[in-house]
mmCIF file of C-alpha atoms in Angstrom:
data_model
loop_
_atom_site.group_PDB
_atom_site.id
_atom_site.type_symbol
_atom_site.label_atom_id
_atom_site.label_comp_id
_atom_site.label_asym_id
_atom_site.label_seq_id
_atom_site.Cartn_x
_atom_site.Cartn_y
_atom_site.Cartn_z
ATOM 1 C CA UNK A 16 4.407 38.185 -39.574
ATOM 2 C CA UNK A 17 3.894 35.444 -37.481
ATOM 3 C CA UNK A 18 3.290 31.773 -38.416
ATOM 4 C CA UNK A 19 -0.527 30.711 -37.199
ATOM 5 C CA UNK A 20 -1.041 26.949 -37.849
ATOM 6 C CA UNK A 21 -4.164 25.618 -37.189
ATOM 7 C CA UNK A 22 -6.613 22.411 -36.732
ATOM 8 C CA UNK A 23 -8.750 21.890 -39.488
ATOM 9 C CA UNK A 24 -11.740 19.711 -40.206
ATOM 10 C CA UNK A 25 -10.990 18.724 -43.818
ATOM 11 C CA UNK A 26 -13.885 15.599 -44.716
ATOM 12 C CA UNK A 27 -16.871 14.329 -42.550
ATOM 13 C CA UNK A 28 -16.091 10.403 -41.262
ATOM 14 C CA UNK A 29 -18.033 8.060 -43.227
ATOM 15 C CA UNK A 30 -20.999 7.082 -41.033
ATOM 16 C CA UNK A 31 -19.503 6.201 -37.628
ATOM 17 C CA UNK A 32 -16.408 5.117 -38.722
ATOM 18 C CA UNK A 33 -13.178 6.641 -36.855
ATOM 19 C CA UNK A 34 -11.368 9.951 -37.863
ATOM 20 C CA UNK A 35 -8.261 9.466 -40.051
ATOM 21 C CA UNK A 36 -4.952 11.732 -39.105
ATOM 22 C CA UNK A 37 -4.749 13.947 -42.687
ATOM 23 C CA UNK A 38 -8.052 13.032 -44.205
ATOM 24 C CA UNK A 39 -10.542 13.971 -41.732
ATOM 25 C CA UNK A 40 -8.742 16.178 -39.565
ATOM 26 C CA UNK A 41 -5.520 17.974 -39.922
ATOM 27 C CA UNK A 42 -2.449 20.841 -39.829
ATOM 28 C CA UNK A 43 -2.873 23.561 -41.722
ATOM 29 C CA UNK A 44 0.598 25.884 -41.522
ATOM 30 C CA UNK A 45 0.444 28.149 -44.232
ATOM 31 C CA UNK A 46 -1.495 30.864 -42.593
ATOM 32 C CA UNK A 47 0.886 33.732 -40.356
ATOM 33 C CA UNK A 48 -0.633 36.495 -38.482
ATOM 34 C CA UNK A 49 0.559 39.869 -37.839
ATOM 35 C CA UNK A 50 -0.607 40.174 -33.657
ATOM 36 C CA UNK A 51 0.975 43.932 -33.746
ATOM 37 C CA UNK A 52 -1.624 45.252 -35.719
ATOM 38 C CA UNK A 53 -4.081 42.830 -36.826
ATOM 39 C CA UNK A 54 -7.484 44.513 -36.447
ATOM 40 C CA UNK A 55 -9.621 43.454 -33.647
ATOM 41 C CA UNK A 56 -12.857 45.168 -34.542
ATOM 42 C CA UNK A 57 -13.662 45.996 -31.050
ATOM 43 C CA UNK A 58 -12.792 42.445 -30.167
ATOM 44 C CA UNK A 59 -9.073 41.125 -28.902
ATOM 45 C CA UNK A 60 -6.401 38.783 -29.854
ATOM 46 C CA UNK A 61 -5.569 35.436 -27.414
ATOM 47 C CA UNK A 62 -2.915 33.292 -28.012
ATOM 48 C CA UNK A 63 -3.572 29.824 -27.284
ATOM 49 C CA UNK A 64 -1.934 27.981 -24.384
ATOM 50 C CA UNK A 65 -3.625 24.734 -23.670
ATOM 51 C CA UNK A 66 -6.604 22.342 -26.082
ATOM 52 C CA UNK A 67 -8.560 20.204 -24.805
ATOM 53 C CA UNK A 68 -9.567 17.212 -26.581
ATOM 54 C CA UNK A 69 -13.351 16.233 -26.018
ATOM 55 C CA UNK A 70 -15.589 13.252 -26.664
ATOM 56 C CA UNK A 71 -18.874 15.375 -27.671
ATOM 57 C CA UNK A 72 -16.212 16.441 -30.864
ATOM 58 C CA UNK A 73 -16.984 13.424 -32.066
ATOM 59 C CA UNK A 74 -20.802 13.835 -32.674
ATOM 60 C CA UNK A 75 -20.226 17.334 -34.041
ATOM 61 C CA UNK A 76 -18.020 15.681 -37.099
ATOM 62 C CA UNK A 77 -21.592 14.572 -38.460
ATOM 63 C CA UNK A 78 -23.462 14.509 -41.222
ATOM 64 C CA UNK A 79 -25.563 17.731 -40.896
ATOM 65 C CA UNK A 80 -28.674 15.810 -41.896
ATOM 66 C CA UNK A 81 -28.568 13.598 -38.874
ATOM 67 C CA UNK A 82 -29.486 15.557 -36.188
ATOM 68 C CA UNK A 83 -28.341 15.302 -32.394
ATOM 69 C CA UNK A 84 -27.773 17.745 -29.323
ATOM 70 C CA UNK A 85 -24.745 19.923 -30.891
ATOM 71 C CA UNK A 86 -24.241 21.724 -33.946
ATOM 72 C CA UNK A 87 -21.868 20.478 -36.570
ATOM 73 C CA UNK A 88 -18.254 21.437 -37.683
ATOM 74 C CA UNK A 89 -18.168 23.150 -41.129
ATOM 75 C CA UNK A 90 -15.540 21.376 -43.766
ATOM 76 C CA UNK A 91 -12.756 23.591 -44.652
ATOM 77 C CA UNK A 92 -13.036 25.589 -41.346
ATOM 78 C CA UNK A 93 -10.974 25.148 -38.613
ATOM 79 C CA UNK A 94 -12.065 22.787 -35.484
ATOM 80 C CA UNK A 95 -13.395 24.368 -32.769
ATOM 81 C CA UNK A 96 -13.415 23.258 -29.043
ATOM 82 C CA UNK A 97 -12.709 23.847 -25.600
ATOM 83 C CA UNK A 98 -9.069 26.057 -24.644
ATOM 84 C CA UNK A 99 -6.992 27.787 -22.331
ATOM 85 C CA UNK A 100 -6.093 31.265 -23.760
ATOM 86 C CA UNK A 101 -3.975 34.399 -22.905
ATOM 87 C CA UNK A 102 -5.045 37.650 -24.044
ATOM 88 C CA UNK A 103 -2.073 39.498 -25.758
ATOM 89 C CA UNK A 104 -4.595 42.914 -27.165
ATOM 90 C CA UNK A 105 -7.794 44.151 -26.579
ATOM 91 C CA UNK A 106 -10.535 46.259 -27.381
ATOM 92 C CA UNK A 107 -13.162 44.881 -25.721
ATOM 93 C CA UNK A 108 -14.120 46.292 -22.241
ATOM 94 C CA UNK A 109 -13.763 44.015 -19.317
ATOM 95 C CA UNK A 110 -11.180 41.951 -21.378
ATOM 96 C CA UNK A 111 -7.151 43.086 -20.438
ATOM 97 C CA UNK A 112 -4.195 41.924 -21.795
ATOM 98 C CA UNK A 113 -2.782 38.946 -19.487
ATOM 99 C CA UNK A 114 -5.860 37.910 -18.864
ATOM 100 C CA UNK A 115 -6.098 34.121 -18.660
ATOM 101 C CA UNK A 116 -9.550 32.459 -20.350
ATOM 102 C CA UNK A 117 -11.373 29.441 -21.072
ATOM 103 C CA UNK A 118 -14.263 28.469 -22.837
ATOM 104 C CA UNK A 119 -14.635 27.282 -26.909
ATOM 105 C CA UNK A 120 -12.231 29.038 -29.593
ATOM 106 C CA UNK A 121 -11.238 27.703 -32.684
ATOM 107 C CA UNK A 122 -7.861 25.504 -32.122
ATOM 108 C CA UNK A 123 -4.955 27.619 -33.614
ATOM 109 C CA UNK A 124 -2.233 29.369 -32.488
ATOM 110 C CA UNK A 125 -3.639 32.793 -32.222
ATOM 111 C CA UNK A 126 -7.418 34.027 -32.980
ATOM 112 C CA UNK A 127 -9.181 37.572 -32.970
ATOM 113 C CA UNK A 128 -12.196 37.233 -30.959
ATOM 114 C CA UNK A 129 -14.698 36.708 -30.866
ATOM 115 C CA UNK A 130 -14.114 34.020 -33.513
ATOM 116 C CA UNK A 131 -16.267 33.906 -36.806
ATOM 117 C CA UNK A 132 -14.326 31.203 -39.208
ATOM 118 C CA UNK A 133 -15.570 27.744 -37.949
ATOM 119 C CA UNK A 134 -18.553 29.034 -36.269
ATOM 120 C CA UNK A 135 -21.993 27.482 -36.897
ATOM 121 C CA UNK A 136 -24.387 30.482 -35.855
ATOM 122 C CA UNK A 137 -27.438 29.039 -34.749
ATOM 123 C CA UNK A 138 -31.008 29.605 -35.833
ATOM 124 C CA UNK A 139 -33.181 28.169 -33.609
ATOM 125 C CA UNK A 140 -35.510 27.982 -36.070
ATOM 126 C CA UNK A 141 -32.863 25.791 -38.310
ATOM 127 C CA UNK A 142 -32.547 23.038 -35.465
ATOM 128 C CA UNK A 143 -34.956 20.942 -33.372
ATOM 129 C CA UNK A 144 -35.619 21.935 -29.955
ATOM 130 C CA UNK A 145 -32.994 20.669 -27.371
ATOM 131 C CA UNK A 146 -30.044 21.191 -30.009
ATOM 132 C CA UNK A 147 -27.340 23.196 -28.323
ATOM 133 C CA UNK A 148 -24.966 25.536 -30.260
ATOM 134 C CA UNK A 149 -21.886 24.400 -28.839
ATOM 135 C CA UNK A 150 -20.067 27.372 -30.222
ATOM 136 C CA UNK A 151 -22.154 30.009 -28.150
ATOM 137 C CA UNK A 152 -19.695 28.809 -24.722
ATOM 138 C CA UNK A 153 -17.878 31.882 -25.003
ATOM 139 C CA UNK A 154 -14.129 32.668 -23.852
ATOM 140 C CA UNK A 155 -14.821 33.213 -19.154
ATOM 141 C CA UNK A 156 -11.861 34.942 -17.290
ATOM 142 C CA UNK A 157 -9.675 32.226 -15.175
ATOM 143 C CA UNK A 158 -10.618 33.510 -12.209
ATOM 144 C CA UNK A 159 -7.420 32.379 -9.827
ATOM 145 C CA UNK A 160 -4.817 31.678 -12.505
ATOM 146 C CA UNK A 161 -2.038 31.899 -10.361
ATOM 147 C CA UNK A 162 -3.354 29.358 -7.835
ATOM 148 C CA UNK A 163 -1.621 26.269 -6.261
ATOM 149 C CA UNK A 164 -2.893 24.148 -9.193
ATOM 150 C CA UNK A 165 -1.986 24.434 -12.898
ATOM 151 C CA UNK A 166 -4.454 25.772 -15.622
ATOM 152 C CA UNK A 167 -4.463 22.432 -17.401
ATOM 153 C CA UNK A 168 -6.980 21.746 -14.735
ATOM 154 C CA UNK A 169 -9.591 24.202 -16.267
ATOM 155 C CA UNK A 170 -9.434 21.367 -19.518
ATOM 156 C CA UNK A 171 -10.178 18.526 -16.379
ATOM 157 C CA UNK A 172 -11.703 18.822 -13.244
ATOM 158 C CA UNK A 173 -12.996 22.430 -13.792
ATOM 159 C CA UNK A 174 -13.641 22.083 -17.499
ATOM 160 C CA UNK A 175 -16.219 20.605 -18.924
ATOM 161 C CA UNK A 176 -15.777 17.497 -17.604
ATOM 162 C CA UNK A 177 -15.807 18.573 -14.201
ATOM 163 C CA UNK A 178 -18.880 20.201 -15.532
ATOM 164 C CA UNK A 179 -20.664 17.380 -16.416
ATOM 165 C CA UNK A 180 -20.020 15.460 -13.516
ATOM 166 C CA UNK A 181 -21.440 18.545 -11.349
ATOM 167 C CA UNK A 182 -24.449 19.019 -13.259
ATOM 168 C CA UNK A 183 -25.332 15.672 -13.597
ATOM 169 C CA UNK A 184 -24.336 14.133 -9.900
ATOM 170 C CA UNK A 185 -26.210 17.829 -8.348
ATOM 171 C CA UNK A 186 -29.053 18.247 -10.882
ATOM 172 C CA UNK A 187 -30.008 14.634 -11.127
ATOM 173 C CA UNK A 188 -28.321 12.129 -8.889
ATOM 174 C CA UNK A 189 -28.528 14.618 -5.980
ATOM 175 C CA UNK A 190 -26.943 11.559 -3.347
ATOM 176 C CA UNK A 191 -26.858 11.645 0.405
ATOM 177 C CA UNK A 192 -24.265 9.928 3.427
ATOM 178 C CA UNK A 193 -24.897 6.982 3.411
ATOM 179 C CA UNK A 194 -26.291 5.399 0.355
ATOM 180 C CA UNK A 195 -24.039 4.062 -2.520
ATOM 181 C CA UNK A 196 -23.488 4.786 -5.976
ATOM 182 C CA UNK A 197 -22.113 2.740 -9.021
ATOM 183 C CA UNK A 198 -19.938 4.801 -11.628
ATOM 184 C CA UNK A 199 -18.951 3.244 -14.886
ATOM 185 C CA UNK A 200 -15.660 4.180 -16.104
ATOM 186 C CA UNK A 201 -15.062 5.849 -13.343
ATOM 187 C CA UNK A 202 -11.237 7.048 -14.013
ATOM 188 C CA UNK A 203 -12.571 8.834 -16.959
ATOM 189 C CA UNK A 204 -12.381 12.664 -16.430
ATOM 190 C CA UNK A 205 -16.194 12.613 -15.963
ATOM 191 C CA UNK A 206 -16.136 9.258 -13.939
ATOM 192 C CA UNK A 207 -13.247 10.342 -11.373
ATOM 193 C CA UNK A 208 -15.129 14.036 -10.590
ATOM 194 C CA UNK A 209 -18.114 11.887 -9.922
ATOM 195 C CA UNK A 210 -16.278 9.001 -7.209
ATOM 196 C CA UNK A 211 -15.001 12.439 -5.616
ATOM 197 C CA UNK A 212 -18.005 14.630 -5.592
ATOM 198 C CA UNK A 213 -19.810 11.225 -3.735
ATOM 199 C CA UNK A 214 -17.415 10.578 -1.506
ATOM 200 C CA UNK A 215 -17.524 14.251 -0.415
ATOM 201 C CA UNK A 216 -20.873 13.650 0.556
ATOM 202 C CA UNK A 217 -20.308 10.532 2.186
ATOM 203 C CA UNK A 218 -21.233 7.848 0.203
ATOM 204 C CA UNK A 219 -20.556 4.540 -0.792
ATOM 205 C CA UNK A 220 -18.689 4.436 -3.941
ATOM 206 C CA UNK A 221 -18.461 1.604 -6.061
ATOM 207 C CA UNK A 222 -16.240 2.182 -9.463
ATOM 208 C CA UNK A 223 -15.341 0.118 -12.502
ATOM 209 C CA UNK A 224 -12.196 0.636 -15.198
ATOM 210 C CA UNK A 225 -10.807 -0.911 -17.724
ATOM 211 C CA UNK A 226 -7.138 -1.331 -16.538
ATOM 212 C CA UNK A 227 -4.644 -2.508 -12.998
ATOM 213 C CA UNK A 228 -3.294 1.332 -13.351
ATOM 214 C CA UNK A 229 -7.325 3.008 -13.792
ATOM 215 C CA UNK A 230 -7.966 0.954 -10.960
ATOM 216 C CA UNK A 231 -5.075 2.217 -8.799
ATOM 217 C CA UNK A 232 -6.526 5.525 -9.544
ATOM 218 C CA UNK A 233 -9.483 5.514 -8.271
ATOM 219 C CA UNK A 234 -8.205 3.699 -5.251
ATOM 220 C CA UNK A 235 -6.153 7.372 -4.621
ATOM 221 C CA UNK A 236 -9.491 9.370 -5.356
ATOM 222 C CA UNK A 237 -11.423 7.956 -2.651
ATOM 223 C CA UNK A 238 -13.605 4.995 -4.228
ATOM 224 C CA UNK A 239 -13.761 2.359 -1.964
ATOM 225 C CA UNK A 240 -14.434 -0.783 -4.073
ATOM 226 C CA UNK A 241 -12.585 0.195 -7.542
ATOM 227 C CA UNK A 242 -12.765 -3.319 -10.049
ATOM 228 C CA UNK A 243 -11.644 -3.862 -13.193
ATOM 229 C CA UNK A 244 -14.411 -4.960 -15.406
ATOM 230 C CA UNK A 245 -11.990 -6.638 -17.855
ATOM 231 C CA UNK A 246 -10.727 -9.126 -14.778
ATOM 232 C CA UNK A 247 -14.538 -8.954 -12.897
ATOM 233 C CA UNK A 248 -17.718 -9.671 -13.668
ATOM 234 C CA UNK A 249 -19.770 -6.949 -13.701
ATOM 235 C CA UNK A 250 -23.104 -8.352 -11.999
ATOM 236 C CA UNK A 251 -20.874 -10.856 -9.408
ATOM 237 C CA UNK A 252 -19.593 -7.925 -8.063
ATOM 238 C CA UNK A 253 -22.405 -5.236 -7.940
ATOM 239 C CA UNK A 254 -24.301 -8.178 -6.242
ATOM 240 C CA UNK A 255 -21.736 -8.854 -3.693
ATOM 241 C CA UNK A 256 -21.527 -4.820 -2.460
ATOM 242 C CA UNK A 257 -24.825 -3.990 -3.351
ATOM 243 C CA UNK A 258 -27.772 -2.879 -3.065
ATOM 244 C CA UNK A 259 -27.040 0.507 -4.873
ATOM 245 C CA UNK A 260 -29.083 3.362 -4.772
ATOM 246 C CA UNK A 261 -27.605 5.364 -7.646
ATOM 247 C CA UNK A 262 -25.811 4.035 -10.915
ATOM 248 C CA UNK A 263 -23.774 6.180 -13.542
ATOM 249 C CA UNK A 264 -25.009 3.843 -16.168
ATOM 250 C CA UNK A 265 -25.879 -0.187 -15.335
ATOM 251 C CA UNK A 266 -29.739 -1.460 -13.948
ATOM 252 C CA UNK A 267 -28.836 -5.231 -12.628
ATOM 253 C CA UNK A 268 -27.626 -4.444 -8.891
ATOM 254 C CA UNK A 269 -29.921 -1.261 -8.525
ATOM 255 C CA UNK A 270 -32.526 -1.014 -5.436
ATOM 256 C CA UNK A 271 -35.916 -0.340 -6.058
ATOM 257 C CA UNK A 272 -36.372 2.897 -6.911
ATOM 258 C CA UNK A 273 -32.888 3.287 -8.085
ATOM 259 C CA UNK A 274 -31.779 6.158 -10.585
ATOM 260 C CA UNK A 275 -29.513 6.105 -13.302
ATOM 261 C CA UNK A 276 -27.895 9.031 -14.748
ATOM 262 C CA UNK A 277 -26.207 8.811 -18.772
ATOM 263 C CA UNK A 278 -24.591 11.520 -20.022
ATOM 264 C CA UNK A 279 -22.450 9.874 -22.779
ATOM 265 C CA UNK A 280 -20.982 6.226 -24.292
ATOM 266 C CA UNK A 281 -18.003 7.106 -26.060
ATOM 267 C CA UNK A 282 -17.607 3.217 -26.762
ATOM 268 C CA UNK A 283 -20.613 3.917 -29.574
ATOM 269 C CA UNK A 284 -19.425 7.016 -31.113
ATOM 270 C CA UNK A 285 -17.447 4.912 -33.764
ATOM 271 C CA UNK A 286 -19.509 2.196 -34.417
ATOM 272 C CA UNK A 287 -22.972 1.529 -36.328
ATOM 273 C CA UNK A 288 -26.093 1.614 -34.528
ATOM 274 C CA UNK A 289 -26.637 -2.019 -35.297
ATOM 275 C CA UNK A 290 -23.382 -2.554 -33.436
ATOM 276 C CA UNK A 291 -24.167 -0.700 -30.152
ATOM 277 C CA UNK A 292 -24.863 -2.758 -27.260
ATOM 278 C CA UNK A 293 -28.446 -3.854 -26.887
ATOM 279 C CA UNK A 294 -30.112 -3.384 -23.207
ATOM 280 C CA UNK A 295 -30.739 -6.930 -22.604
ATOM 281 C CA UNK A 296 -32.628 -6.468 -18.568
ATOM 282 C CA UNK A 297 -34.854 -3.870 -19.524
ATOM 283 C CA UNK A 298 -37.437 -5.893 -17.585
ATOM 284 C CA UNK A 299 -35.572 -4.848 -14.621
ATOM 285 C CA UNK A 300 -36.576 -1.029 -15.053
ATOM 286 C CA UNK A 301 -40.398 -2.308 -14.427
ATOM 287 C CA UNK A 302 -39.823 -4.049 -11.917
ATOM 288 C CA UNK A 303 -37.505 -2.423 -9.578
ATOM 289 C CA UNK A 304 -39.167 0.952 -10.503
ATOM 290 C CA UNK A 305 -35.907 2.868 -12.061
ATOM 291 C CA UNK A 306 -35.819 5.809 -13.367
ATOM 292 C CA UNK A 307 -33.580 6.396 -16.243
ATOM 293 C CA UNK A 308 -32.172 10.554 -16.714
ATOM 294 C CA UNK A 309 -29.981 11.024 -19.988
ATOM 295 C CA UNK A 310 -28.665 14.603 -19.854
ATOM 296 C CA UNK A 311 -26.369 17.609 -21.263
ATOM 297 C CA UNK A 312 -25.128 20.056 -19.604
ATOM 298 C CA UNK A 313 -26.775 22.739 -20.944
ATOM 299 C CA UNK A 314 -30.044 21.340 -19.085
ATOM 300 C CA UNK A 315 -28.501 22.533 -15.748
ATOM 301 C CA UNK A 316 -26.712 25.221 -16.467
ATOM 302 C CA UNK A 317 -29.047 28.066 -15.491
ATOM 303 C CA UNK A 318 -29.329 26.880 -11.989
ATOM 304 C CA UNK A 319 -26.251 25.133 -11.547
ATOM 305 C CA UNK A 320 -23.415 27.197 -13.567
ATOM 306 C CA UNK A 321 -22.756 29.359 -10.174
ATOM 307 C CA UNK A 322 -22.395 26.929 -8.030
ATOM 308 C CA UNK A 323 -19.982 25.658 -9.909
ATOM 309 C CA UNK A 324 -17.789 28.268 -10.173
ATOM 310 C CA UNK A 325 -18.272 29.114 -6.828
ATOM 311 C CA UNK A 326 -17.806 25.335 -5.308
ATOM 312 C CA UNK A 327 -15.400 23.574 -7.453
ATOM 313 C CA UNK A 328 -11.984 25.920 -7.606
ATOM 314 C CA UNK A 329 -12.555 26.241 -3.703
ATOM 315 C CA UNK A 330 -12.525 22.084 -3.392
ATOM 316 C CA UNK A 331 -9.624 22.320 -6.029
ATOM 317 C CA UNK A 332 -7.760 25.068 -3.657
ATOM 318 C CA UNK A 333 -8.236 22.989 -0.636
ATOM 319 C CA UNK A 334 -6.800 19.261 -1.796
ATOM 320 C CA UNK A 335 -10.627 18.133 -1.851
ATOM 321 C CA UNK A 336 -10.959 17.361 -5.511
ATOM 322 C CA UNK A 337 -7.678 15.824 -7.843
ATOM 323 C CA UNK A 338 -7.734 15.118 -11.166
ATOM 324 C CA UNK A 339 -4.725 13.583 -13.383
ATOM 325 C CA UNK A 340 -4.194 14.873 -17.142
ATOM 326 C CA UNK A 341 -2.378 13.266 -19.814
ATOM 327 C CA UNK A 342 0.241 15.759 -21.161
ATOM 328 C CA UNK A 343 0.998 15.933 -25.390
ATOM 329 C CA UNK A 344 2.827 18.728 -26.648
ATOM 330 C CA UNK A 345 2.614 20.311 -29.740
ATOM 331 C CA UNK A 346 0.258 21.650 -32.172
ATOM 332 C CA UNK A 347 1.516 19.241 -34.710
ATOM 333 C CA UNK A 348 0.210 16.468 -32.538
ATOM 334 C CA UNK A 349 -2.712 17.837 -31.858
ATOM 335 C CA UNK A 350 -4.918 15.654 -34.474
ATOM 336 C CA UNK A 351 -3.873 12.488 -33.717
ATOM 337 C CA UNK A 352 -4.448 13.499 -29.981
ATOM 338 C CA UNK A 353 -8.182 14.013 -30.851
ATOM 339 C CA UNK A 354 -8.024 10.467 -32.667
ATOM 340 C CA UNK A 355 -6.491 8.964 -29.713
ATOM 341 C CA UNK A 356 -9.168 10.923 -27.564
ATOM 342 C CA UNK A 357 -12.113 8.962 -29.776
ATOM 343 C CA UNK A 358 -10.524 5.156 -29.352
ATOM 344 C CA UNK A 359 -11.418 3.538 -26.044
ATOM 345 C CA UNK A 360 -10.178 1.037 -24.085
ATOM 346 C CA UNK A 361 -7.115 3.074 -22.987
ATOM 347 C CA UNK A 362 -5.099 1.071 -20.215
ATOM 348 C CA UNK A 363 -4.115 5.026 -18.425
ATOM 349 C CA UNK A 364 -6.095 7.061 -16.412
ATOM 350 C CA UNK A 365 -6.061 10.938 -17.065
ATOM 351 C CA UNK A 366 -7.767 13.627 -19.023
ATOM 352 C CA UNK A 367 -5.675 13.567 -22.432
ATOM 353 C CA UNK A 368 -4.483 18.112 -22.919
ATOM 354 C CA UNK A 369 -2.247 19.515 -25.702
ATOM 355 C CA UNK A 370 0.405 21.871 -24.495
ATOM 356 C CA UNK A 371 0.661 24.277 -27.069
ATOM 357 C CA UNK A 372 2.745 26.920 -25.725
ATOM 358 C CA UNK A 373 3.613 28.673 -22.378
ATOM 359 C CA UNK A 374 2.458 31.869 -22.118
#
């Protein structure tokens, strides 16, 4: 037998408040596995190599009864969320052993799949329409995992947040040579896929961050006037380089006609509504005519997904698109490294992964 620890979701977060290490979410090693001869039901058996901590995790640690885009953990059950796998059996067509996979698996050392503890199946009827069963992103083949870039890079720049930046700079900002964009947090691992997917097409790229080190960062990805909002003001400087055509959240420096894209505010996971900042120039979206697009990435994915796939390990073979992760290592550490995720105002750039094992 082997030993299978795991990442559980033990008690919902009052309200907003953040998770606790070993009350809210925490190690569970008293289960072992047998991967000779567990039975796979048709299914097959992955060991996991890589987690990925994500700030949509967050929302799904909810009270059921408040009702948002994702589905919600169950207590007891183990968290579930995005991975890099290895298949060690199978009995599932199409699926070998050695293959190398991605996609949303419950975060323990080995799982049969497909996975059934920690899911939340969805009933549409159950759920208002534009929820999105997070848990229905099944396991996808690595397609080149032997390529000149490691497969942490499938939690980054061609995970989900690589993703999201694709979806939403394609499907909504859609920019051209020439005109200029402003992205907020821009050495986040959405931010810093956005400043490169711009700059690809030859725009202006304006870039704020939180930190001298964030800011060095996007400096090496391309943006060409990176600022650190703690040491700038904000309007000051969008006015000085401006007019901008396209903003990844902010109105003041926008041209008429402007667009803004939002696709998250991790700042106001962890606080009460009546603590979330209050749009205070909302005059500004009359008169200069802006349109405002919140989005998921579900919205795009039917049109979008295979470009994706198609466009983004190709820029990732040829040098075109970086991305920097933070490294922690360990199952053991892997709830505080979902805490850590949650808290913002980090001073250093990169897309936090747990190293798990090897192979």
């Amino acid at each position: 037998m082997q030993s299978n620890p795991r990442v559980v979701f033990a008690e919902r977060p009052v309200s907003r408040e953040l998770p606790v290490v070993g009350k809210h979410i925490l190690l569970d090693t008293s289960r072992t596995i047998d991967i000779e001869n567990v039975a796979l039901n048709g299914g097959f058996l992955t060991k996991t190599l890589i987690l990925s901590p994500e700030p949509a995790m967050r929302d799904r640690m909810r009270d059921p009864a408040s009702v948002n885009y994702t589905t919600v953990y169950k207590v007891g059950g183990p968290i579930t969320g995005f991975a890099v796998v290895v298949v060690l059996r199978s009995e599932k067509e199409g699926v070998n052993v050695g293959d190398y996979m991605y996609g949303m698996t419950t975060w323990e050392a080995y799982t049969v799949q497909p996975y059934e503890e920690g899911r939340v199946h969805f009933k549409s009827e159950d759920w208002p329409p534009g929820t999105f069963d997070m848990d229905s992103l099944a396991l996808q083949v690595v397609p080149n995992p032997h390529g000149n870039y490691p497969l942490s890079k499938y939690t980054s720049v061609m995970g989900t947040p690589g993703l999201t930046a694709f979806v939403g700079f394609e499907g909504i900002i859609k920019g051209k040579a020439g005109e200029t964009i402003f992205v907020s947090a821009g050495a986040s691992g959405v931010g810093s896929v956005v400043v490169q997917l711009a700059k690809l097409k030859g725009m202006k790229v304006i870039a704020s961050a939180g930190s001298d080190a964030k800011v060095e960062y996007l400096r090496n990805i391309g943006a060409d006037l990176p600022f650190n909002y703690k040491k700038t003001n904000y309007s000051s400087f969008l006015a000085a380089h401006g007019p901008i055509n396209y903003c990844w959240v902010t109105l003041e420096a926008l041209t008429a006609y402007g667009l803004v894209a939002v696709c998250g505010a991790l700042a106001h996971d962890n606080v009460e509504p009546s603590q979330h900042y209050r749009l205070k120039n909302a005059y500004l979206i009359h008169m200069k005519r802006i349109t405002i697009r919140g989005f998921i990435v579900p919205d795009f994915l039917p049109q979008l997904l295979g470009r994706f796939f198609e466009e983004v390990p190709a820029l990732m073979a040829q040098g075109k698109l970086k991305s920097e992760e933070r490294n922690i290592h360990g199952i053991e550490n892997t709830p505080e490294a979902i805490v850590d995720m949650l808290k913002s105002g980090h001073g250093v750039a990169g897309k936090p992964v747990v190293i798990i094992a090897q192979e």
